[in-house]
Short mmCIF file of C-alpha atoms and ligand atoms in Angstrom, two decimals:
data_model
loop_
_atom_site.label_atom_id
_atom_site.label_comp_id
_atom_site.label_asym_id
_atom_site.label_seq_id
_atom_site.Cartn_x
_atom_site.Cartn_y
_atom_site.Cartn_z
CA UNK T 1 0.00 0.00 0.00
CA UNK T 2 1.48 3.35 -1.00
CA UNK T 3 1.69 6.26 1.41
CA UNK T 4 -0.16 8.46 -1.06
CA UNK T 5 -3.39 7.32 -2.76
CA UNK T 6 -2.46 6.79 -6.42
CA UNK T 7 -4.20 8.72 -9.17
CA UNK T 8 -4.74 7.48 -12.70
CA UNK T 9 -5.86 10.26 -15.02
CA UNK T 10 -6.83 9.78 -18.66
CA UNK T 11 -5.97 12.60 -21.03
CA UNK T 12 -8.04 11.91 -24.10
CA UNK T 13 -6.57 14.91 -25.97
CA UNK T 14 -8.61 15.71 -29.10
CA UNK T 15 -10.01 12.22 -29.51
CA UNK T 16 -13.37 10.58 -29.07
CA UNK T 17 -16.90 10.93 -30.34
CA UNK T 18 -20.22 10.54 -28.67
CA UNK T 19 -20.56 6.81 -29.48
CA UNK T 20 -16.97 5.80 -28.73
CA UNK T 21 -17.12 7.76 -25.47
CA UNK T 22 -20.26 5.93 -24.43
CA UNK T 23 -18.51 2.59 -24.91
CA UNK T 24 -15.56 3.76 -22.86
CA UNK T 25 -17.71 5.21 -20.06
CA UNK T 26 -19.75 2.00 -19.96
CA UNK T 27 -16.61 -0.12 -19.62
CA UNK T 28 -15.16 2.12 -16.89
CA UNK T 29 -18.45 2.10 -14.97
CA UNK T 30 -18.62 -1.67 -15.10
CA UNK T 31 -15.02 -2.31 -14.06
CA UNK T 32 -14.20 0.45 -11.58
CA UNK T 33 -16.27 -0.38 -8.53
CA UNK T 34 -16.18 1.35 -5.17
CA UNK T 35 -13.62 -1.05 -3.63
CA UNK T 36 -11.11 -0.21 -6.36
CA UNK T 37 -11.94 3.49 -6.16
CA UNK T 38 -11.23 3.30 -2.44
CA UNK T 39 -7.62 2.46 -3.32
CA UNK T 40 -7.01 4.79 -6.27
CA UNK T 41 -8.48 8.00 -7.66
CA UNK T 42 -9.50 7.84 -11.32
CA UNK T 43 -10.01 10.96 -13.41
CA UNK T 44 -11.10 11.10 -17.04
CA UNK T 45 -10.33 14.25 -19.09
CA UNK T 46 -12.29 14.29 -22.36
CA UNK T 47 -12.50 17.30 -24.70
CA UNK T 48 -14.73 20.14 -23.43
CA UNK T 49 -17.85 19.26 -25.47
CA UNK T 50 -18.00 15.86 -23.78
CA UNK T 51 -17.75 17.01 -20.17
CA UNK T 52 -21.54 16.89 -19.91
CA UNK T 53 -21.52 13.36 -21.26
CA UNK T 54 -18.87 12.44 -18.69
CA UNK T 55 -21.02 13.94 -15.94
CA UNK T 56 -24.06 11.97 -17.11
CA UNK T 57 -22.21 8.66 -17.30
CA UNK T 58 -19.86 8.99 -14.36
CA UNK T 59 -21.74 11.26 -11.98
CA UNK T 60 -22.80 8.49 -9.61
CA UNK T 61 -19.72 6.29 -9.84
CA UNK T 62 -16.90 7.91 -7.86
CA UNK T 63 -14.91 8.24 -11.09
CA UNK T 64 -14.15 11.94 -11.53
CA UNK T 65 -13.83 13.96 -14.72
CA UNK T 66 -11.74 16.92 -15.64
CA UNK T 67 -10.87 19.37 -18.40
CA UNK T 68 -7.68 19.38 -20.43
CA UNK T 69 -7.10 23.10 -20.02
CA UNK T 70 -8.62 26.21 -18.47
CA UNK T 71 -8.46 29.95 -19.09
CA UNK T 72 -5.84 32.04 -17.31
CA UNK T 73 -8.39 34.81 -16.68
CA UNK T 74 -11.76 34.94 -14.96
CA UNK T 75 -14.08 36.02 -17.79
CA UNK T 76 -14.49 38.47 -20.62
CA UNK T 77 -13.58 38.85 -24.28
CA UNK T 78 -11.49 35.68 -24.67
CA UNK T 79 -13.05 33.87 -27.61
CA UNK T 80 -12.69 30.13 -27.36
CA UNK T 81 -11.60 30.03 -23.73
CA UNK T 82 -13.40 28.23 -20.90
CA UNK T 83 -13.13 29.57 -17.35
CA UNK T 84 -12.55 27.73 -14.10
CA UNK T 85 -15.94 29.00 -12.88
CA UNK T 86 -17.61 27.32 -15.86
CA UNK T 87 -15.82 24.06 -15.13
CA UNK T 88 -16.95 24.24 -11.51
CA UNK T 89 -20.52 24.88 -12.73
CA UNK T 90 -20.37 21.59 -14.65
CA UNK T 91 -19.24 19.63 -11.61
CA UNK T 92 -15.81 19.32 -13.15
CA UNK T 93 -13.42 18.76 -10.25
CA UNK T 94 -10.12 18.87 -12.15
CA UNK T 95 -8.26 20.58 -14.93
CA UNK T 96 -4.97 19.65 -16.53
CA UNK T 97 -2.78 22.77 -16.77
CA UNK T 98 0.52 23.32 -18.53
CA UNK T 99 0.47 20.18 -20.66
CA UNK T 100 3.54 20.20 -22.90
CA UNK T 101 1.33 20.26 -25.98
CA UNK T 102 -0.10 23.59 -24.74
CA UNK T 103 3.32 24.86 -23.74
CA UNK T 104 4.74 23.96 -27.15
CA UNK T 105 1.84 24.52 -29.55
CA UNK T 106 0.11 27.41 -27.80
CA UNK T 107 3.30 28.95 -26.43
CA UNK T 108 2.03 28.72 -22.88
CA UNK T 109 4.49 30.22 -20.38
CA UNK T 110 5.14 29.37 -16.73
CA UNK T 111 3.35 32.64 -15.86
CA UNK T 112 0.24 31.54 -17.75
CA UNK T 113 0.33 28.12 -16.09
CA UNK T 114 0.54 29.88 -12.73
CA UNK T 115 -2.43 32.11 -13.63
CA UNK T 116 -4.46 29.05 -14.58
CA UNK T 117 -3.66 27.45 -11.24
CA UNK T 118 -4.82 30.63 -9.48
CA UNK T 119 -8.12 30.50 -11.37
CA UNK T 120 -8.62 26.84 -10.49
CA UNK T 121 -7.87 27.52 -6.83
CA UNK T 122 -10.37 30.38 -6.73
CA UNK T 123 -13.11 28.00 -7.91
CA UNK T 124 -12.09 24.83 -6.10
CA UNK T 125 -11.11 23.04 -9.31
CA UNK T 126 -8.25 20.62 -8.67
CA UNK T 127 -5.16 20.92 -10.84
CA UNK T 128 -3.08 18.32 -12.63
CA UNK T 129 -0.09 20.54 -13.35
CA UNK T 130 2.26 19.19 -15.99
CA UNK T 131 6.01 19.67 -16.14
CA UNK T 132 8.76 18.04 -18.13
CA UNK T 133 11.87 18.56 -20.18
CA UNK T 134 12.41 18.15 -23.92
CA UNK T 135 14.95 15.72 -25.32
CA UNK T 136 17.34 18.59 -26.12
CA UNK T 137 17.07 19.86 -22.56
CA UNK T 138 17.75 16.40 -21.12
CA UNK T 139 20.72 15.83 -23.41
CA UNK T 140 22.11 19.25 -22.48
CA UNK T 141 21.95 18.28 -18.80
CA UNK T 142 19.27 20.89 -18.15
CA UNK T 143 16.50 18.60 -16.83
CA UNK T 144 16.67 19.82 -13.23
CA UNK T 145 16.94 23.45 -14.26
CA UNK T 146 13.80 23.13 -16.39
CA UNK T 147 11.82 21.17 -13.80
CA UNK T 148 12.96 23.55 -11.08
CA UNK T 149 11.76 26.59 -13.01
CA UNK T 150 8.40 24.95 -13.76
CA UNK T 151 7.89 23.78 -10.17
CA UNK T 152 8.79 27.21 -8.77
CA UNK T 153 6.02 28.82 -10.84
CA UNK T 154 3.48 26.21 -9.72
CA UNK T 155 4.47 26.47 -6.05
CA UNK T 156 4.27 30.28 -6.15
CA UNK T 157 0.75 30.13 -7.60
CA UNK T 158 -0.36 27.61 -4.98
CA UNK T 159 1.10 29.75 -2.19
CA UNK T 160 -0.50 32.95 -3.47
CA UNK T 161 -4.03 31.53 -3.69
CA UNK T 162 -6.52 33.35 -1.46
CA UNK T 163 -8.41 30.08 -1.04
CA UNK T 164 -5.67 27.44 -1.18
CA UNK T 165 -6.50 24.17 -2.87
CA UNK T 166 -6.55 21.26 -0.42
CA UNK T 167 -3.49 18.99 -0.91
CA UNK T 168 -5.62 16.20 -2.37
CA UNK T 169 -6.63 18.58 -5.19
CA UNK T 170 -3.04 19.38 -6.15
CA UNK T 171 -1.48 16.83 -8.47
CA UNK T 172 1.72 17.27 -10.47
CA UNK T 173 2.49 15.26 -13.56
CA UNK T 174 6.05 14.72 -14.67
CA UNK T 175 5.85 14.15 -18.40
CA UNK T 176 9.18 14.15 -20.21
CA UNK T 177 8.31 15.57 -23.62
CA UNK T 178 10.43 12.92 -25.35
CA UNK T 179 8.25 10.19 -23.84
CA UNK T 180 4.84 11.58 -24.80
CA UNK T 181 3.17 9.62 -27.56
CA UNK T 182 6.52 8.22 -28.68
CA UNK T 183 6.43 4.75 -27.16
CA UNK T 184 9.71 5.70 -25.46
CA UNK T 185 8.80 5.47 -21.78
CA UNK T 186 11.16 6.83 -19.12
CA UNK T 187 12.74 4.03 -17.15
CA UNK T 188 11.41 3.67 -13.61
CA UNK T 189 14.79 4.94 -12.35
CA UNK T 190 14.69 8.07 -14.52
CA UNK T 191 11.12 8.73 -13.42
CA UNK T 192 11.94 8.21 -9.75
CA UNK T 193 14.93 10.57 -9.90
CA UNK T 194 12.81 13.29 -11.50
CA UNK T 195 9.91 12.77 -9.09
CA UNK T 196 12.18 12.94 -6.06
CA UNK T 197 13.71 16.14 -7.39
CA UNK T 198 10.25 17.64 -7.96
CA UNK T 199 9.05 16.72 -4.47
CA UNK T 200 12.19 18.16 -2.86
CA UNK T 201 11.88 21.31 -4.92
CA UNK T 202 8.22 21.74 -3.92
CA UNK T 203 9.27 21.44 -0.28
CA UNK T 204 12.17 23.86 -0.80
CA UNK T 205 9.66 26.35 -2.21
CA UNK T 206 7.89 26.22 1.13
CA UNK T 207 4.90 24.20 -0.07
CA UNK T 208 3.86 22.52 3.16
CA UNK T 209 2.06 19.57 1.58
CA UNK T 210 4.98 18.44 -0.62
CA UNK T 211 5.22 15.05 1.08
CA UNK T 212 1.52 14.40 0.49
CA UNK T 213 1.36 15.70 -3.10
CA UNK T 214 0.66 13.05 -5.69
CA UNK T 215 3.21 13.23 -8.52
CA UNK T 216 2.14 11.29 -11.61
CA UNK T 217 4.34 10.01 -14.37
CA UNK T 218 3.15 10.51 -17.94
CA UNK T 219 4.61 9.52 -21.27
CA UNK T 220 3.83 6.25 -23.07
CA UNK T 221 2.46 4.50 -19.98
CA UNK T 222 0.90 1.18 -20.96
CA UNK T 223 -0.62 -1.67 -18.98
CA UNK T 224 2.63 -3.58 -19.51
CA UNK T 225 4.98 -0.96 -18.02
CA UNK T 226 2.70 0.68 -15.46
CA UNK T 227 3.48 -1.62 -12.54
CA UNK T 228 7.23 -1.06 -12.69
CA UNK T 229 6.78 2.73 -12.84
CA UNK T 230 4.19 2.82 -10.06
CA UNK T 231 6.44 0.68 -7.85
CA UNK T 232 8.82 3.64 -7.51
CA UNK T 233 8.59 5.46 -4.19
CA UNK T 234 7.75 8.90 -5.54
CA UNK T 235 5.61 7.82 -8.51
CA UNK T 236 2.01 8.14 -7.39
CA UNK T 237 0.16 7.05 -10.51
CA UNK T 238 0.01 8.14 -14.11
CA UNK T 239 -1.30 10.65 -16.62
CA UNK T 240 -2.27 8.50 -19.55
CA UNK T 241 -2.73 9.65 -23.15
CA UNK T 242 -3.05 7.05 -25.88
CA UNK T 243 -3.76 4.13 -23.57
CA UNK T 244 -6.65 6.01 -21.93
CA UNK T 245 -8.67 5.62 -25.16
CA UNK T 246 -8.75 1.83 -24.99
CA UNK T 247 -10.80 0.52 -22.09
CA UNK T 248 -8.77 -2.64 -21.46
CA UNK T 249 -5.49 -0.74 -21.54
CA UNK T 250 -6.69 2.00 -19.21
CA UNK T 251 -8.24 -0.50 -16.83
CA UNK T 252 -5.01 -2.52 -16.80
CA UNK T 253 -3.17 0.63 -15.74
CA UNK T 254 -5.77 1.33 -13.04
CA UNK T 255 -5.33 -2.19 -11.68
CA UNK T 256 -1.54 -1.78 -11.66
CA UNK T 257 -1.96 1.41 -9.63
CA UNK T 258 -4.29 -0.32 -7.17
CA UNK T 259 -2.08 -3.39 -6.69
P1 PGA D 1 0.85 9.31 -23.93
O1 PGA D 1 0.45 10.82 -23.51
O2 PGA D 1 0.43 8.41 -22.80
O3 PGA D 1 0.10 9.05 -25.19
O4 PGA D 1 2.34 9.31 -24.11
C1 PGA D 1 0.57 11.27 -22.19
C2 PGA D 1 0.15 12.71 -22.10
O5 PGA D 1 0.40 13.48 -23.02
O6 PGA D 1 -0.47 13.12 -21.10
#
């Protein structure tokens, strides 16, 4: 039994349709009973238009649902954005923030990630805050510098919140960019070293709940490699992309986390 309750979060990215989602929700409902959900937290993050469908299918199950992103501002003339207040209105308890695809493709900065965390905190929406280095950064020996900078921004936003998020609503996800969607998973040892660094950095920033914070690994997690990653002391579950779209694969990862 791990000291921290593992979390398995599915990041569907821009995938799914109303019929495929229904199949997936049905399979998750059938397989993830209350005993299993007593041992792990499971979060599903479909695209925005399907959050209502997630609420309808999962609302009474104990499986939670979240968004893949959130606006960095409260409201106003921001065409296409969705605010933390709107997510809270929909019963959405989580949002991913700072995913590397947003950092890379939308040019999202550490400051914007921090602003998104502030918005989530103000509305009681839990955060799954993503960090991770690129291959170039790793090969240049800059992994800790990058992770340190990203964690500092997250910790500052958490500390500045007028209504702090409870520790169980603060999740970090270490996702080395070179491992996302590539089939090239970090070894358990590489993941553990990064997770330990992140936890120590959070503590050094003065974040009081660092020891209790769940830190997920993400990047080509599959049912076959999940157990060895989750066995690491500071790896508290996974943020799952591709494998979260296939019920058997996702459920295999959930079972590995609960073992
Ligand atoms: P992957 O994606 O599992 O497909 O590598 C993980 C993520 O981007 O969150």
